[in-house]
Coordinates of C-alpha atoms and ligand atoms in Angstrom, one line a residue:
X1 CA 0.0 0.0 0.0
X2 CA 1.4 3.3 -1.0
X3 CA 1.2 6.0 1.6
X4 CA 1.0 9.6 0.6
X5 CA -0.9 11.2 3.5
X6 CA 0.0 14.9 3.8
X7 CA 0.8 16.5 7.2
X8 CA -2.7 18.0 7.2
X9 CA -5.3 19.0 4.7
X10 CA -4.9 22.8 4.5
X11 CA -1.9 25.2 4.6
X12 CA -2.9 28.5 6.1
X13 CA -0.7 31.4 7.4
X14 CA 2.5 29.5 6.9
X15 CA 1.5 26.2 8.6
X16 CA -0.5 23.0 8.1
X17 CA -4.0 23.1 9.6
X18 CA -6.5 20.3 10.0
X19 CA -10.2 20.1 10.7
X20 CA -11.5 16.6 10.6
X21 CA -15.1 17.9 10.7
X22 CA -14.9 18.6 7.0
X23 CA -16.1 16.1 4.5
X24 CA -13.6 13.4 3.9
X25 CA -11.9 13.2 0.5
X26 CA -10.2 9.9 -0.2
X27 CA -6.9 9.9 -2.1
X28 CA -6.7 7.2 -4.7
X29 CA -3.8 6.0 -6.9
X30 CA -5.5 5.8 -10.4
X31 CA -3.1 3.1 -11.6
X32 CA -4.3 0.6 -9.0
X33 CA -7.4 2.1 -7.4
X34 CA -5.7 1.8 -4.0
X35 CA -6.7 4.3 -1.3
X36 CA -3.5 6.1 -0.4
X37 CA -4.7 8.7 2.1
X38 CA -7.3 11.3 2.8
X39 CA -7.9 15.0 3.3
X40 CA -10.8 16.9 4.7
X41 CA -12.8 19.6 2.9
X42 CA -12.5 23.1 4.3
X43 CA -15.7 24.2 6.0
X44 CA -16.8 27.9 5.8
X45 CA -14.8 28.8 8.9
X46 CA -11.6 27.4 7.3
X47 CA -12.2 29.2 4.0
X48 CA -12.7 32.5 5.9
X49 CA -9.5 31.8 8.0
X50 CA -7.5 31.3 4.8
X51 CA -8.8 34.5 3.3
X52 CA -8.1 36.4 6.5
X53 CA -4.6 35.1 6.5
X54 CA -4.1 36.2 2.9
X55 CA -5.6 39.6 3.7
X56 CA -3.4 40.1 6.7
X57 CA -0.3 39.2 4.6
X58 CA -1.1 41.8 2.0
X59 CA 0.5 45.0 3.5
X60 CA 3.8 43.3 4.2
X61 CA 4.1 41.5 0.9
X62 CA 2.9 44.3 -1.3
X63 CA 5.3 46.8 0.4
X64 CA 8.3 44.6 -0.5
X65 CA 10.2 45.7 -3.6
X66 CA 9.6 43.7 -6.7
X67 CA 13.3 42.5 -6.5
X68 CA 12.7 41.1 -3.0
X69 CA 9.5 39.3 -4.0
X70 CA 11.2 38.0 -7.2
X71 CA 14.1 36.6 -5.2
X72 CA 11.7 34.5 -3.1
X73 CA 10.0 33.2 -6.2
X74 CA 13.3 32.3 -7.9
X75 CA 14.4 30.5 -4.7
X76 CA 11.2 28.5 -4.7
X77 CA 11.9 27.6 -8.3
X78 CA 15.3 26.3 -7.3
X79 CA 13.9 24.2 -4.5
X80 CA 11.3 22.7 -6.9
X81 CA 14.1 21.8 -9.3
X82 CA 16.1 20.1 -6.6
X83 CA 13.1 18.1 -5.5
X84 CA 11.7 17.5 -9.0
X85 CA 11.8 13.7 -8.7
X86 CA 10.0 13.6 -5.4
X87 CA 7.4 16.1 -6.6
X88 CA 7.0 14.2 -9.8
X89 CA 6.4 10.9 -8.0
X90 CA 3.8 12.6 -5.8
X91 CA 2.1 14.1 -8.9
X92 CA 2.1 10.7 -10.6
X93 CA 0.5 9.1 -7.5
X94 CA -2.2 11.8 -7.4
X95 CA -3.0 12.0 -11.2
X96 CA -1.8 8.6 -12.6
X97 CA 0.2 10.4 -15.3
X98 CA 3.4 8.5 -16.2
X99 CA 6.6 9.6 -14.5
X100 CA 8.1 10.0 -18.0
X101 CA 5.8 13.0 -18.3
X102 CA 5.7 14.4 -14.7
X103 CA 9.5 14.5 -14.5
X104 CA 9.6 17.0 -17.4
X105 CA 6.2 18.6 -17.7
X106 CA 4.7 19.3 -14.3
X107 CA 6.8 20.5 -11.4
X108 CA 9.5 21.5 -13.9
X109 CA 7.1 23.8 -15.8
X110 CA 6.0 25.2 -12.5
X111 CA 9.6 26.0 -11.7
X112 CA 10.0 27.7 -15.1
X113 CA 7.0 29.8 -14.2
X114 CA 8.3 30.9 -10.8
X115 CA 11.6 31.7 -12.3
X116 CA 10.1 33.7 -15.2
X117 CA 7.8 35.8 -12.9
X118 CA 10.5 35.9 -10.2
X119 CA 12.8 37.6 -12.8
X120 CA 10.0 39.9 -14.0
X121 CA 8.9 41.1 -10.6
X122 CA 11.5 43.8 -10.4
X123 CA 10.5 45.1 -13.9
X124 CA 6.8 45.7 -13.0
X125 CA 6.5 49.5 -13.2
X126 CA 4.1 52.2 -14.2
X127 CA 4.7 54.8 -16.9
X128 CA 5.1 58.5 -17.3
X129 CA 3.0 60.5 -19.6
X130 CA 4.1 64.0 -20.6
X131 CA 1.1 66.4 -20.7
X132 CA 2.5 69.7 -21.8
X133 CA 3.7 71.5 -18.7
X134 CA 2.0 68.9 -16.5
X135 CA 2.5 65.2 -16.5
X136 CA 0.9 62.0 -15.3
X137 CA 2.3 58.8 -14.0
X138 CA 0.9 55.4 -13.3
X139 CA 1.5 53.1 -10.4
X140 CA 1.0 49.4 -11.1
X141 CA -0.8 48.1 -8.0
X142 CA -1.7 44.6 -7.0
X143 CA -5.4 43.7 -6.9
X144 CA -5.4 42.2 -3.4
X145 CA -6.4 38.7 -2.2
X146 CA -6.7 36.4 -5.3
X147 CA -8.5 33.1 -5.4
X148 CA -7.0 30.4 -7.5
X149 CA -9.0 27.3 -8.4
X150 CA -7.4 24.4 -10.2
X151 CA -8.3 21.4 -12.4
X152 CA -6.8 17.9 -11.8
X153 CA -4.8 17.4 -15.0
X154 CA -1.7 19.7 -14.2
X155 CA -2.1 20.3 -10.4
X156 CA 1.3 21.9 -9.5
X157 CA 1.7 23.6 -12.9
X158 CA -1.8 25.2 -12.5
X159 CA -1.0 26.3 -9.0
X160 CA 2.3 27.9 -10.2
X161 CA 0.7 29.5 -13.3
X162 CA -1.6 31.3 -10.9
X163 CA 0.6 31.9 -7.9
X164 CA 3.7 33.1 -9.6
X165 CA 2.3 36.2 -11.5
X166 CA -0.1 37.0 -8.6
X167 CA 2.7 37.0 -6.1
X168 CA 5.1 38.8 -8.4
X169 CA 2.7 41.7 -8.6
X170 CA 2.3 41.9 -4.8
X171 CA -1.0 40.0 -4.4
X172 CA -1.6 37.2 -1.9
X173 CA -3.5 34.0 -2.8
X174 CA -5.8 31.3 -1.5
X175 CA -5.6 28.3 -3.8
X176 CA -8.1 25.4 -4.0
X177 CA -6.8 22.4 -5.9
X178 CA -9.2 19.9 -7.5
X179 CA -10.4 17.4 -4.9
X180 CA -9.0 14.7 -7.2
X181 CA -5.4 16.0 -6.8
X182 CA -4.9 17.9 -3.6
X183 CA -1.3 17.2 -2.8
X184 CA 1.3 19.1 -4.8
X185 CA -0.3 22.5 -4.1
X186 CA 0.4 21.8 -0.4
X187 CA 4.0 21.2 -1.3
X188 CA 4.2 24.4 -3.3
X189 CA 2.9 26.3 -0.2
X190 CA 5.6 24.6 2.0
X191 CA 8.3 25.5 -0.6
X192 CA 7.3 29.1 -0.9
X193 CA 7.5 29.5 2.9
X194 CA 10.9 27.8 2.9
X195 CA 12.0 30.2 0.1
X196 CA 11.1 33.1 2.4
X197 CA 7.5 34.0 1.6
X198 CA 5.9 35.5 4.7
X199 CA 3.1 33.5 6.3
X200 CA -0.3 34.0 4.6
X201 CA 1.1 35.0 1.2
X202 CA 0.1 31.6 -0.4
X203 CA -2.5 29.5 1.3
X204 CA -4.1 26.2 0.2
X205 CA -7.6 24.9 1.2
X206 CA -9.1 21.6 0.1
X207 CA -12.6 20.8 -1.0
X208 CA -14.9 20.3 -3.9
X209 CA -17.0 22.7 -5.8
X210 CA -18.8 24.2 -2.8
X211 CA -15.5 25.1 -1.1
X212 CA -14.5 26.8 -4.4
X213 CA -17.8 28.6 -4.5
X214 CA -17.4 29.8 -0.8
X215 CA -14.0 31.2 -1.7
X216 CA -15.3 33.0 -4.8
X217 CA -18.2 34.5 -2.7
X218 CA -15.9 35.9 0.0
X219 CA -16.2 39.7 -0.3
X220 CA -12.5 40.1 0.6
X221 CA -11.4 38.3 -2.6
X222 CA -10.6 40.7 -5.3
X223 CA -9.8 38.4 -8.2
X224 CA -10.7 34.8 -9.2
X225 CA -8.6 32.7 -11.5
X226 CA -10.2 29.4 -12.5
X227 CA -8.9 26.5 -14.6
X228 CA -11.8 24.2 -15.2
X229 CA -14.6 23.2 -17.5
X230 CA -16.9 25.6 -19.3
X231 CA -20.0 24.9 -17.1
X232 CA -17.9 25.6 -14.0
X233 CA -16.5 28.7 -15.6
X234 CA -20.0 30.0 -16.2
X235 CA -20.9 29.5 -12.6
X236 CA -17.7 31.1 -11.2
X237 CA -17.9 34.0 -13.6
X238 CA -21.5 34.7 -12.6
X239 CA -20.6 34.5 -8.9
X240 CA -17.6 36.8 -9.3
X241 CA -19.7 39.3 -11.3
X242 CA -21.9 40.0 -8.3
X243 CA -19.1 41.8 -6.6
X244 CA -17.5 42.9 -9.9
X245 CA -14.4 40.8 -9.1
X246 CA -11.6 40.5 -11.7
X247 CA -11.5 37.1 -13.4
X248 CA -9.2 34.9 -15.5
X249 CA -11.0 31.9 -16.9
X250 CA -9.0 29.0 -18.4
X251 CA -11.7 26.7 -19.7
X252 CA -12.2 23.7 -21.9
X253 CA -11.8 23.2 -25.6
X254 CA -12.5 21.1 -28.7
X255 CA -9.6 22.3 -30.7
X256 CA -8.9 21.7 -34.4
X257 CA -5.7 20.3 -35.7
X258 CA -5.6 20.8 -39.5
X259 CA -3.4 18.8 -41.7
X260 CA -2.9 19.7 -45.4
X261 CA -1.8 17.3 -48.1
X262 CA 1.6 19.0 -48.3
X263 CA 2.4 18.4 -44.6
X264 CA 5.3 16.2 -43.5
X265 CA 3.4 13.0 -42.5
X266 CA 5.6 11.9 -39.6
X267 CA 5.5 15.4 -38.1
X268 CA 1.7 15.5 -38.5
X269 CA 1.3 12.1 -36.9
X270 CA 3.6 13.1 -34.0
X271 CA 1.6 16.2 -33.5
X272 CA -1.7 14.3 -33.5
X273 CA -0.3 11.9 -30.9
X274 CA 0.9 14.7 -28.7
X275 CA -2.4 16.5 -29.2
X276 CA -4.5 13.5 -28.1
X277 CA -2.6 11.0 -26.0
X278 CA -0.2 13.0 -23.9
X279 CA -1.5 13.0 -20.2
X280 CA -3.9 10.2 -21.5
X281 CA -5.7 12.9 -23.4
X282 CA -6.5 15.0 -20.3
X283 CA -5.3 18.3 -21.7
X284 CA -7.5 21.4 -22.3
X285 CA -5.8 22.5 -25.4
X286 CA -5.8 19.1 -27.1
X287 CA -6.4 19.0 -30.9
X288 CA -9.2 16.4 -30.7
X289 CA -10.7 17.3 -34.1
X290 CA -8.0 16.3 -36.5
X291 CA -9.0 17.5 -39.9
X292 CA -7.0 15.7 -42.6
X293 CA -7.1 16.7 -46.3
X294 CA -8.2 13.7 -48.4
X295 CA -4.9 13.4 -50.4
X296 CA -2.9 12.6 -47.3
X297 CA -5.6 10.7 -45.3
X298 CA -4.6 7.1 -46.0
X299 CA -0.9 7.7 -45.3
X300 CA -1.7 9.6 -42.2
X301 CA -4.1 7.0 -40.8
X302 CA -1.7 4.1 -41.6
X303 CA 1.2 5.7 -39.7
X304 CA -1.0 6.8 -36.9
X305 CA -2.4 3.3 -36.3
X306 CA 1.1 1.8 -36.5
X307 CA 2.6 4.3 -34.1
X308 CA -0.3 4.2 -31.7
X309 CA 0.0 0.5 -31.6
X310 CA 3.5 0.8 -30.2
X311 CA 2.5 3.0 -27.3
X312 CA 3.5 1.5 -23.9
X313 CA 0.5 1.6 -21.5
X314 CA 0.9 0.5 -17.9
X315 CA 2.7 1.2 -14.7
X316 CA 3.1 5.0 -14.5
X317 CA 6.2 4.6 -12.3
X318 CA 8.1 2.8 -15.0
X319 CA 9.8 5.5 -17.0
X320 CA 9.4 3.5 -20.2
X321 CA 5.6 3.9 -19.9
X322 CA 3.9 6.4 -22.3
X323 CA 0.3 6.2 -21.2
X324 CA -1.0 6.0 -17.6
X325 CA -4.6 5.6 -16.5
X326 CA -7.4 8.2 -16.4
X327 CA -7.5 10.3 -13.2
X328 CA -10.6 8.5 -11.8
X329 CA -13.1 5.8 -12.4
X330 CA -15.7 8.5 -13.1
X331 CA -13.6 10.1 -15.8
X332 CA -13.0 6.7 -17.4
X333 CA -16.7 6.1 -17.5
X334 CA -17.3 9.5 -19.2
X335 CA -14.7 8.6 -21.9
X336 CA -16.1 5.1 -22.5
X337 CA -19.5 6.6 -22.9
X338 CA -18.2 8.9 -25.7
X339 CA -16.5 6.0 -27.4
X340 CA -19.8 4.1 -27.4
X341 CA -21.5 7.2 -28.9
X342 CA -18.9 7.4 -31.6
X343 CA -19.6 3.8 -32.6
X344 CA -23.3 4.3 -32.4
X345 CA -23.1 7.4 -34.6
X346 CA -21.2 5.4 -37.3
X347 CA -17.6 6.6 -36.8
X348 CA -15.0 4.1 -38.0
X349 CA -12.8 2.7 -35.2
X350 CA -9.2 2.6 -36.3
X351 CA -7.6 1.5 -33.1
X352 CA -8.3 1.2 -29.3
X353 CA -11.9 1.7 -28.0
X354 CA -11.8 -0.4 -24.9
X355 CA -10.9 -0.1 -21.2
X356 CA -8.0 -2.3 -20.1
X357 CA -8.8 -5.2 -17.7
X358 CA -7.2 -5.3 -14.3
X359 CA -6.9 -2.7 -11.5
X360 CA -6.7 1.0 -12.3
X361 CA -8.6 3.2 -14.7
X362 CA -6.8 2.4 -17.9
X363 CA -8.2 2.9 -21.4
X364 CA -6.8 2.3 -24.8
X365 CA -5.7 5.2 -26.9
X366 CA -8.5 5.4 -29.4
X367 CA -8.7 6.8 -33.0
X368 CA -11.9 7.2 -35.0
X369 CA -11.9 8.0 -38.7
X370 CA -14.7 9.2 -41.0
X371 CA -16.0 11.4 -38.1
X372 CA -18.5 14.0 -39.2
X373 CA -19.1 17.5 -37.7
X374 CA -22.4 16.6 -36.1
X375 CA -21.2 13.6 -34.0
X376 CA -21.0 14.1 -30.2
X377 CA -17.3 13.0 -30.3
X378 CA -16.6 15.9 -32.7
X379 CA -18.6 18.5 -30.8
X380 CA -18.1 17.9 -27.1
X381 CA -15.0 18.0 -24.9
X382 CA -14.2 14.3 -24.0
X383 CA -11.0 14.9 -21.9
X384 CA -9.6 11.5 -22.6
X385 CA -7.5 9.7 -25.2
X386 CA -10.0 9.8 -28.1
X387 CA -9.0 11.3 -31.4
X388 CA -11.6 12.1 -34.1
X389 CA -10.2 12.3 -37.6
X390 CA -12.4 14.3 -40.1
X391 CA -11.9 14.6 -43.8
X392 CA -11.7 17.9 -45.7
X393 CA -11.1 19.2 -49.2
X394 CA -10.6 22.9 -49.2
X395 CA -9.1 25.6 -47.0
X396 CA -12.3 27.6 -47.0
X397 CA -14.3 24.5 -46.0
X398 CA -12.0 23.5 -43.1
X399 CA -11.7 27.0 -41.8
X400 CA -15.5 27.3 -41.5
X401 CA -15.9 23.9 -39.9
X402 CA -12.9 24.4 -37.5
X403 CA -14.6 27.6 -36.2
X404 CA -18.1 26.0 -35.9
X405 CA -17.8 25.4 -32.2
X406 CA -18.6 27.3 -29.0
X407 CA -15.0 26.7 -27.9
X408 CA -11.9 28.7 -29.0
X409 CA -8.9 27.5 -26.9
X410 CA -6.3 26.4 -29.5
X411 CA -5.8 25.3 -33.1
X412 CA -3.0 23.8 -35.2
X413 CA -2.1 23.9 -38.9
X414 CA 0.3 21.6 -40.6
X415 CA 1.4 22.7 -44.1
X416 CA 4.6 23.6 -45.9
X417 CA 2.8 26.6 -47.5
X418 CA 3.9 29.6 -45.4
X419 CA 1.3 32.0 -46.7
X420 CA -1.5 29.5 -46.2
X421 CA -0.3 28.8 -42.6
X422 CA -0.4 32.5 -41.7
X423 CA -3.7 33.1 -43.5
X424 CA -5.2 30.2 -41.6
X425 CA -4.1 31.3 -38.1
X426 CA -5.6 34.8 -38.9
X427 CA -8.9 33.1 -39.6
X428 CA -9.0 30.6 -36.8
X429 CA -11.0 31.6 -33.7
X430 CA -8.5 30.4 -31.0
X431 CA -6.4 31.9 -28.2
X432 CA -3.3 29.9 -29.2
X433 CA -2.4 28.6 -32.6
X434 CA 0.5 26.4 -33.6
X435 CA 2.1 26.2 -37.1
X436 CA 3.7 22.8 -37.7
X437 CA 3.8 22.1 -34.0
X438 CA 1.2 21.3 -31.3
X439 CA 0.6 21.7 -27.6
X440 CA 3.8 23.5 -26.6
X441 CA 3.0 26.1 -24.0
X442 CA 6.2 27.8 -23.0
X443 CA 6.0 30.3 -20.2
X444 CA 7.1 33.1 -22.5
X445 CA 3.9 32.8 -24.6
X446 CA 0.5 34.0 -23.5
X447 CA -2.0 31.2 -23.1
X448 CA -5.8 31.4 -22.9
X449 CA -9.0 31.0 -24.9
X450 CA -11.6 33.0 -26.9
X451 CA -15.3 32.4 -27.1
X452 CA -16.5 29.9 -24.4
X453 CA -12.9 28.7 -23.7
X454 CA -12.1 31.6 -21.5
X455 CA -11.4 35.2 -20.5
X456 CA -7.9 36.6 -20.1
X457 CA -4.4 35.1 -20.5
X458 CA -1.9 33.3 -18.3
X459 CA 1.8 33.3 -18.7
X460 CA 4.1 35.9 -20.4
X461 CA 3.8 39.6 -19.6
X462 CA 0.1 39.3 -20.3
X463 CA -0.4 37.7 -16.9
X464 CA 1.0 40.8 -15.2
X465 CA -2.0 42.7 -16.6
X466 CA -4.3 40.1 -15.1
X467 CA -2.9 40.5 -11.6
X468 CA -2.4 44.2 -11.3
X469 CA -4.1 47.5 -12.3
X470 CA -2.7 50.9 -13.0
X471 CA -3.4 53.9 -10.7
X472 CA -3.2 57.1 -12.7
X473 CA -1.7 60.2 -11.0
X474 CA -2.1 63.6 -12.7
X475 CA 0.6 66.0 -11.5
X476 CA -0.2 69.7 -12.0
X477 CA 2.8 72.0 -12.3
X478 CA 1.0 75.1 -13.6
X479 CA -1.7 77.5 -12.4
X480 CA -5.1 75.9 -11.9
X481 CA -7.6 77.4 -14.4
X482 CA -11.3 77.7 -13.4
X483 CA -14.3 79.2 -15.3
X484 CA -15.0 81.8 -12.7
Ligands
NDP1 P1 -14.1 21.3 -13.2 O1 -14.7 22.5 -13.9 O2 -15.0 20.2 -12.8 O3 -13.4 21.8 -11.9 C1 -12.4 22.8 -11.9 C2 -12.2 23.3 -10.5 O4 -13.4 24.1 -10.1 C3 -12.1 22.2 -9.4 O5 -11.2 22.6 -8.4 C4 -13.6 22.1 -8.9 O6 -13.7 21.5 -7.7 C5 -13.9 23.6 -8.9 N1 -15.3 23.9 -8.9 C6 -16.4 23.2 -9.3 N2 -17.5 23.9 -9.2 C7 -17.2 25.1 -8.6 C8 -18.0 26.2 -8.2 N3 -19.3 26.3 -8.4 N4 -17.4 27.3 -7.7 C9 -16.0 27.3 -7.6 N5 -15.2 26.2 -7.9 C10 -15.8 25.1 -8.4 O7 -12.9 20.8 -14.1 P2 -12.0 19.5 -13.9 O8 -11.3 19.6 -12.7 O9 -12.9 18.3 -14.2 O10 -11.0 19.7 -15.1 C11 -11.2 19.4 -16.4 C12 -11.7 20.7 -17.2 O11 -10.7 21.7 -17.0 C13 -11.8 20.5 -18.7 O12 -12.9 21.1 -19.2 C14 -10.5 21.2 -19.2 O13 -10.6 21.6 -20.5 C15 -10.4 22.3 -18.2 N6 -9.0 22.8 -18.2 C16 -8.7 23.9 -18.8 C17 -7.4 24.4 -18.9 C18 -7.0 25.7 -19.5 O14 -5.9 26.2 -19.2 N7 -7.8 26.3 -20.4 C19 -6.2 23.5 -18.4 C20 -6.7 22.3 -17.8 C21 -8.0 21.9 -17.7 P3 -13.7 19.9 -7.6 O15 -13.4 19.3 -8.9 O16 -12.7 19.6 -6.5 O17 -15.1 19.6 -7.2

């Protein structure tokens, strides 16, 4: 039996806090279904306590210089890198994602983020505006107490993507991870304190949707940043709107990956694999509608089936494993239901399609061909390893169909025709586009969605805008004129 019981459920004001009166949340290792520990949901008093701690920490933290705050974030990044393997194992136990991924993509990308915003903290300044004899200047001020709410697919990365820019700007934060994956956010809180963050700057509370809702409703919270599904996004946006709180919404997608006849087949297949099977398909920006021009379709499907057949599925702790289980039994059920709908609607199964016997929530990487735009598997976010391949003939046709969705998170285009690639990305309704690449989200590049996929951007300098606001100061240096 693997043991991964944290010291306590919540981390508030620089220390672990427990309240066993909250609803119990069982921790489960998705690769075996074993119960590995438990945490307790924060009751309203605990939510209020965390917000109070964040509020109390604000004057000290926001009064520090950007360089001082940045040094702490950079130190936290170094500690994360030193403990990358332990943190990756913990993330694998919580999510079921293979260690081959968590070692390079989870805590490591969180460290990139802390390093990036740690470096940027000292550069966050206002501007001066010359106004004839007078002038104005702006002060870039933090928003206050920020609430971060995370999904279960990239737990520590999501916590860092929210905490690092928020803290760099002088805000404090209360973070609620998904109840499926509560552990690594607690580790981040510990590490930030170890790196020198004053108590209360970054707090973690556990719980399900109602804990998140209580946090969003707290009048002392100035900003809410959510990573989650569109339905949750609508609820949280609505709740935040009642008090006119700032929001960042990183929501779901059903993104198109468009492959033209002139594309390099191996690169296109690699991209389709990364866009559908990395993290067992549990990635918001996945290119799950793979539009393939008819001239390349057969070559593409043949290589895709061959290469998918060589995927190693199994023990996530074995670094040779490519695909782990789904995060939970429930999520596997949702995905299997979509596979059944695909078959029922007449899509052609190329490979996969079944769950894998034995313990754990495993499912085969699945490819459907001859998918049409109206099928549920082509319209709805599945959040699992299910790829839909759709045919197309012309650029006009594929552009219209790619945009015919409520979502707008990401899009990819594979072609050797440079002019067409740039024309396409101008026409595609998506917050992030890739040309001859897919699913790379470096910290230097803004990330976020349009349409129902979200509001605002994370990463890059754009995130500074999301966690600060300018105060304008007009300075009069000449006589004051009045009408009488
Ligand atoms: P959910 O929307 O179910 O949950 C997201 C978070 O919101 C969880 O912590 C959840 O708590 C919490 N929550 C649920 N209801 C409320 C509420 N009323 N008020 C406040 N908080 C609430 O998403 P999943 O965790 O299932 O994650 C998958 C989804 O996240 C997919 O749609 C995916 O596309 C999206 N996502 C988007 C990303 C992006 O950057 N655009 C990145 C990663 C994922 P709990 O689950 O504990 O009950």
